[in-house]
PDB file of C-alpha atoms in Angstrom:
ATOM      1  CA  UNK A   5     -19.000   8.356 -22.381  1.00 60.00           C
ATOM      2  CA  UNK A   6     -21.375   5.403 -23.258  1.00 64.00           C
ATOM      3  CA  UNK A   7     -22.659   3.033 -20.658  1.00 66.00           C
ATOM      4  CA  UNK A   8     -24.361  -0.100 -22.052  1.00 69.00           C
ATOM      5  CA  UNK A   9     -26.326  -2.269 -19.697  1.00 75.00           C
ATOM      6  CA  UNK A  10     -27.980  -5.517 -20.484  1.00 80.00           C
ATOM      7  CA  UNK A  11     -27.639  -9.239 -20.498  1.00 82.00           C
ATOM      8  CA  UNK A  12     -24.167 -10.777 -20.821  1.00 77.00           C
ATOM      9  CA  UNK A  13     -23.116 -11.132 -24.529  1.00 80.00           C
ATOM     10  CA  UNK A  14     -25.990  -8.892 -25.690  1.00 87.00           C
ATOM     11  CA  UNK A  15     -25.216  -6.613 -28.582  1.00 87.00           C
ATOM     12  CA  UNK A  16     -26.313  -2.979 -28.871  1.00 85.00           C
ATOM     13  CA  UNK A  17     -26.019  -0.759 -31.915  1.00 87.00           C
ATOM     14  CA  UNK A  18     -25.298   2.888 -31.143  1.00 87.00           C
ATOM     15  CA  UNK A  19     -25.069   5.943 -33.288  1.00 88.00           C
ATOM     16  CA  UNK A  20     -25.842   9.666 -33.249  1.00 89.00           C
ATOM     17  CA  UNK A  21     -28.719  11.365 -34.970  1.00 87.00           C
ATOM     18  CA  UNK A  22     -28.367  15.180 -34.882  1.00 89.00           C
ATOM     19  CA  UNK A  23     -30.865  17.665 -36.246  1.00 90.00           C
ATOM     20  CA  UNK A  24     -31.147  21.442 -36.248  1.00 88.00           C
ATOM     21  CA  UNK A  25     -34.004  22.924 -38.244  1.00 86.00           C
ATOM     22  CA  UNK A  26     -34.288  21.213 -41.560  1.00 89.00           C
ATOM     23  CA  UNK A  27     -30.725  19.810 -41.419  1.00 89.00           C
ATOM     24  CA  UNK A  28     -30.052  16.335 -40.058  1.00 90.00           C
ATOM     25  CA  UNK A  29     -26.977  14.176 -39.767  1.00 91.00           C
ATOM     26  CA  UNK A  30     -26.597  10.488 -38.847  1.00 89.00           C
ATOM     27  CA  UNK A  31     -23.355   8.883 -37.856  1.00 90.00           C
ATOM     28  CA  UNK A  32     -22.414   5.338 -38.802  1.00 90.00           C
ATOM     29  CA  UNK A  33     -23.659   2.821 -36.208  1.00 89.00           C
ATOM     30  CA  UNK A  34     -21.283   0.860 -33.982  1.00 87.00           C
ATOM     31  CA  UNK A  35     -21.909  -2.291 -32.115  1.00 86.00           C
ATOM     32  CA  UNK A  36     -21.240  -2.664 -28.393  1.00 82.00           C
ATOM     33  CA  UNK A  37     -21.142  -6.084 -26.838  1.00 79.00           C
ATOM     34  CA  UNK A  38     -21.544  -6.585 -23.126  1.00 79.00           C
ATOM     35  CA  UNK A  39     -18.765  -9.052 -22.594  1.00 79.00           C
ATOM     36  CA  UNK A  40     -17.452  -8.667 -19.080  1.00 82.00           C
ATOM     37  CA  UNK A  41     -19.088  -7.767 -15.797  1.00 83.00           C
ATOM     38  CA  UNK A  42     -17.052  -6.308 -12.977  1.00 90.00           C
ATOM     39  CA  UNK A  43     -18.623  -6.445  -9.518  1.00 91.00           C
ATOM     40  CA  UNK A  44     -16.656  -4.697  -6.735  1.00 94.00           C
ATOM     41  CA  UNK A  45     -17.697  -4.111  -3.134  1.00 94.00           C
ATOM     42  CA  UNK A  46     -16.173  -1.426  -1.013  1.00 94.00           C
ATOM     43  CA  UNK A  47     -16.487  -2.516   2.632  1.00 94.00           C
ATOM     44  CA  UNK A  48     -16.317   1.065   3.912  1.00 93.00           C
ATOM     45  CA  UNK A  49     -18.388   4.187   3.342  1.00 91.00           C
ATOM     46  CA  UNK A  50     -15.703   6.743   4.078  1.00 90.00           C
ATOM     47  CA  UNK A  51     -12.036   7.207   5.021  1.00 93.00           C
ATOM     48  CA  UNK A  52     -11.930   9.196   8.234  1.00 91.00           C
ATOM     49  CA  UNK A  53      -8.871  10.889   9.666  1.00 91.00           C
ATOM     50  CA  UNK A  54     -10.720  12.599  12.519  1.00 86.00           C
ATOM     51  CA  UNK A  55     -10.544  16.353  13.054  1.00 84.00           C
ATOM     52  CA  UNK A  56      -7.594  17.698  11.192  1.00 84.00           C
ATOM     53  CA  UNK A  57      -4.974  19.820  12.922  1.00 85.00           C
ATOM     54  CA  UNK A  58      -2.334  21.802  10.953  1.00 87.00           C
ATOM     55  CA  UNK A  59       1.153  20.465  10.316  1.00 91.00           C
ATOM     56  CA  UNK A  60       0.522  16.768  11.138  1.00 89.00           C
ATOM     57  CA  UNK A  61       1.999  14.156   8.744  1.00 92.00           C
ATOM     58  CA  UNK A  62       0.962  10.567   8.363  1.00 94.00           C
ATOM     59  CA  UNK A  63      -2.425  10.821  10.061  1.00 93.00           C
ATOM     60  CA  UNK A  64      -3.847   7.246   9.920  1.00 94.00           C
ATOM     61  CA  UNK A  65      -7.181   6.474   8.438  1.00 94.00           C
ATOM     62  CA  UNK A  66      -9.195   5.423  11.466  1.00 93.00           C
ATOM     63  CA  UNK A  67      -9.713   1.894  10.055  1.00 95.00           C
ATOM     64  CA  UNK A  68      -6.070   1.301   9.006  1.00 95.00           C
ATOM     65  CA  UNK A  69      -5.170  -0.654  12.170  1.00 93.00           C
ATOM     66  CA  UNK A  70      -8.175  -2.946  11.785  1.00 92.00           C
ATOM     67  CA  UNK A  71      -7.498  -3.613   8.088  1.00 88.00           C
ATOM     68  CA  UNK A  72     -10.931  -2.018   7.483  1.00 90.00           C
ATOM     69  CA  UNK A  73     -10.496  -0.475   4.037  1.00 95.00           C
ATOM     70  CA  UNK A  74     -11.229  -3.610   2.036  1.00 96.00           C
ATOM     71  CA  UNK A  75     -12.125  -3.768  -1.658  1.00 97.00           C
ATOM     72  CA  UNK A  76     -13.489  -7.121  -2.944  1.00 97.00           C
ATOM     73  CA  UNK A  77     -13.666  -8.377  -6.476  1.00 96.00           C
ATOM     74  CA  UNK A  78     -16.734 -10.430  -5.984  1.00 95.00           C
ATOM     75  CA  UNK A  79     -16.671 -14.183  -6.911  1.00 95.00           C
ATOM     76  CA  UNK A  80     -19.430 -13.590  -9.527  1.00 91.00           C
ATOM     77  CA  UNK A  81     -17.229 -10.911 -11.167  1.00 93.00           C
ATOM     78  CA  UNK A  82     -14.911 -11.262 -14.070  1.00 91.00           C
ATOM     79  CA  UNK A  83     -11.217 -10.682 -13.239  1.00 94.00           C
ATOM     80  CA  UNK A  84      -9.988  -7.107 -13.008  1.00 95.00           C
ATOM     81  CA  UNK A  85      -6.943  -6.337 -15.105  1.00 95.00           C
ATOM     82  CA  UNK A  86      -6.445  -2.870 -13.498  1.00 96.00           C
ATOM     83  CA  UNK A  87      -7.898  -1.116 -10.470  1.00 96.00           C
ATOM     84  CA  UNK A  88      -7.372   2.650 -10.346  1.00 96.00           C
ATOM     85  CA  UNK A  89      -7.719   5.374  -7.782  1.00 96.00           C
ATOM     86  CA  UNK A  90      -8.013   9.175  -7.898  1.00 96.00           C
ATOM     87  CA  UNK A  91      -9.552  11.855  -5.655  1.00 96.00           C
ATOM     88  CA  UNK A  92     -10.562  15.424  -5.175  1.00 95.00           C
ATOM     89  CA  UNK A  93      -9.155  18.026  -2.786  1.00 94.00           C
ATOM     90  CA  UNK A  94     -10.457  17.953   0.752  1.00 92.00           C
ATOM     91  CA  UNK A  95     -12.433  21.009   1.815  1.00 92.00           C
ATOM     92  CA  UNK A  96     -13.477  22.350   5.183  1.00 90.00           C
ATOM     93  CA  UNK A  97     -16.855  23.193   3.684  1.00 85.00           C
ATOM     94  CA  UNK A  98     -18.263  22.627   0.122  1.00 82.00           C
ATOM     95  CA  UNK A  99     -17.622  26.229  -1.032  1.00 84.00           C
ATOM     96  CA  UNK A 100     -14.103  26.564   0.488  1.00 81.00           C
ATOM     97  CA  UNK A 101     -11.611  28.309  -1.790  1.00 84.00           C
ATOM     98  CA  UNK A 102      -9.082  29.811   0.507  1.00 86.00           C
ATOM     99  CA  UNK A 103      -5.784  27.826   0.840  1.00 85.00           C
ATOM    100  CA  UNK A 104      -6.198  27.436   4.700  1.00 86.00           C
ATOM    101  CA  UNK A 105      -9.665  25.770   4.006  1.00 90.00           C
ATOM    102  CA  UNK A 106      -8.486  23.297   1.372  1.00 91.00           C
ATOM    103  CA  UNK A 107      -6.147  20.257   1.581  1.00 92.00           C
ATOM    104  CA  UNK A 108      -4.684  19.394  -1.785  1.00 93.00           C
ATOM    105  CA  UNK A 109      -5.296  15.781  -2.977  1.00 95.00           C
ATOM    106  CA  UNK A 110      -1.579  15.179  -3.051  1.00 96.00           C
ATOM    107  CA  UNK A 111      -1.632  15.267   0.749  1.00 95.00           C
ATOM    108  CA  UNK A 112      -3.417  11.899   0.714  1.00 96.00           C
ATOM    109  CA  UNK A 113      -1.398   8.709   0.417  1.00 97.00           C
ATOM    110  CA  UNK A 114      -2.280   5.061   0.000  1.00 97.00           C
ATOM    111  CA  UNK A 115      -0.753   1.661   0.090  1.00 96.00           C
ATOM    112  CA  UNK A 116      -2.280  -1.706  -0.843  1.00 94.00           C
ATOM    113  CA  UNK A 117       0.385  -3.933   0.774  1.00 93.00           C
ATOM    114  CA  UNK A 118       1.195  -2.716   4.255  1.00 94.00           C
ATOM    115  CA  UNK A 119      -0.027  -0.336   6.977  1.00 96.00           C
ATOM    116  CA  UNK A 120       3.330   1.549   7.005  1.00 96.00           C
ATOM    117  CA  UNK A 121       3.147   5.193   6.035  1.00 96.00           C
ATOM    118  CA  UNK A 122       6.968   5.125   5.542  1.00 95.00           C
ATOM    119  CA  UNK A 123       6.933   2.108   3.165  1.00 96.00           C
ATOM    120  CA  UNK A 124       8.516   2.972  -0.251  1.00 95.00           C
ATOM    121  CA  UNK A 125       5.377   1.640  -1.990  1.00 94.00           C
ATOM    122  CA  UNK A 126       3.187   4.214  -0.279  1.00 96.00           C
ATOM    123  CA  UNK A 127       2.071   6.607  -3.037  1.00 96.00           C
ATOM    124  CA  UNK A 128       0.411  10.035  -3.257  1.00 97.00           C
ATOM    125  CA  UNK A 129      -3.130  10.222  -4.576  1.00 97.00           C
ATOM    126  CA  UNK A 130      -3.739  12.679  -7.401  1.00 96.00           C
ATOM    127  CA  UNK A 131      -6.552  14.052  -9.624  1.00 96.00           C
ATOM    128  CA  UNK A 132      -5.588  11.476 -12.322  1.00 96.00           C
ATOM    129  CA  UNK A 133      -5.862   7.714 -12.134  1.00 95.00           C
ATOM    130  CA  UNK A 134      -3.074   5.798 -10.400  1.00 94.00           C
ATOM    131  CA  UNK A 135      -2.741   2.102 -10.330  1.00 95.00           C
ATOM    132  CA  UNK A 136      -4.004   0.565  -7.144  1.00 95.00           C
ATOM    133  CA  UNK A 137      -3.920  -3.129  -8.151  1.00 94.00           C
ATOM    134  CA  UNK A 138      -3.592  -5.276 -11.215  1.00 95.00           C
ATOM    135  CA  UNK A 139      -4.416  -8.800 -12.319  1.00 96.00           C
ATOM    136  CA  UNK A 140      -6.938  -9.152  -9.458  1.00 96.00           C
ATOM    137  CA  UNK A 141      -8.836 -12.484  -9.740  1.00 96.00           C
ATOM    138  CA  UNK A 142     -12.534 -12.781  -8.924  1.00 95.00           C
ATOM    139  CA  UNK A 143     -12.845 -13.469  -5.204  1.00 96.00           C
ATOM    140  CA  UNK A 144      -9.835 -11.322  -4.355  1.00 96.00           C
ATOM    141  CA  UNK A 145      -9.932  -9.055  -1.251  1.00 96.00           C
ATOM    142  CA  UNK A 146      -7.612  -6.114  -1.444  1.00 96.00           C
ATOM    143  CA  UNK A 147      -6.890  -4.345   1.868  1.00 96.00           C
ATOM    144  CA  UNK A 148      -5.829  -0.685   1.406  1.00 96.00           C
ATOM    145  CA  UNK A 149      -4.389   1.829   3.860  1.00 97.00           C
ATOM    146  CA  UNK A 150      -4.680   5.615   3.801  1.00 97.00           C
ATOM    147  CA  UNK A 151      -2.884   8.582   5.411  1.00 97.00           C
ATOM    148  CA  UNK A 152      -3.177  12.342   5.415  1.00 95.00           C
ATOM    149  CA  UNK A 153      -0.519  14.964   5.619  1.00 94.00           C
ATOM    150  CA  UNK A 154      -2.067  18.186   6.968  1.00 91.00           C
ATOM    151  CA  UNK A 155      -0.582  21.485   5.721  1.00 90.00           C
ATOM    152  CA  UNK A 156      -1.278  24.957   7.169  1.00 89.00           C
ATOM    153  CA  UNK A 157      -5.112  24.689   7.370  1.00 88.00           C
ATOM    154  CA  UNK A 158      -7.804  25.525   9.835  1.00 86.00           C
ATOM    155  CA  UNK A 159      -8.627  22.866  12.412  1.00 87.00           C
ATOM    156  CA  UNK A 160     -11.812  21.003  11.436  1.00 86.00           C
ATOM    157  CA  UNK A 161     -13.477  18.231   9.515  1.00 86.00           C
ATOM    158  CA  UNK A 162     -12.572  18.003   5.827  1.00 89.00           C
ATOM    159  CA  UNK A 163     -14.396  16.109   3.122  1.00 90.00           C
ATOM    160  CA  UNK A 164     -13.581  15.028  -0.455  1.00 93.00           C
ATOM    161  CA  UNK A 165     -14.214  12.177  -2.809  1.00 92.00           C
ATOM    162  CA  UNK A 166     -12.093   9.185  -3.705  1.00 94.00           C
ATOM    163  CA  UNK A 167     -12.969   7.321  -6.963  1.00 94.00           C
ATOM    164  CA  UNK A 168     -12.112   3.728  -7.862  1.00 95.00           C
ATOM    165  CA  UNK A 169     -12.220   2.554 -11.437  1.00 93.00           C
ATOM    166  CA  UNK A 170     -11.792  -0.996 -12.701  1.00 93.00           C
ATOM    167  CA  UNK A 171     -11.301  -2.308 -16.137  1.00 90.00           C
ATOM    168  CA  UNK A 172     -10.608  -5.548 -17.890  1.00 87.00           C
ATOM    169  CA  UNK A 173      -9.813  -6.429 -21.489  1.00 80.00           C
ATOM    170  CA  UNK A 174     -12.231  -8.595 -23.511  1.00 73.00           C
TER     171      UNK A 174
END
């Protein structure tokens, strides 16, 4: 992965110089132009389902009813062509490995249109990117909703990570 930061429209030449002992190798340089800036604000720090009990489906994210899981494409941002979501498993503790201490990521669902778990547009989250929104203009606020299906697990507080990725063509 390459991350280029700098002024808008600035150009950066990148290449690889490798050496081991007396042998060196240089790749051909490529130019990267910083052409679009995407600025996104998540208006929440976490998605909380409270303490998890086994065999409960459709547990609401605590901010679902307040429309509290908002993602804003800031007015200073370029438009976002695609906004993606993926996540990790939820674990009772960071080193959990037993099945009764881990909730698979596929037990998390999301919707970006309505706060209805049963809506046909409600989708399962996975380890790989899934489309959360597309053609989002700068200044857009996207309200998202989340639910958890709890399998046979120990009662407790589980944690994991949700990732959001945005991209735009130049």
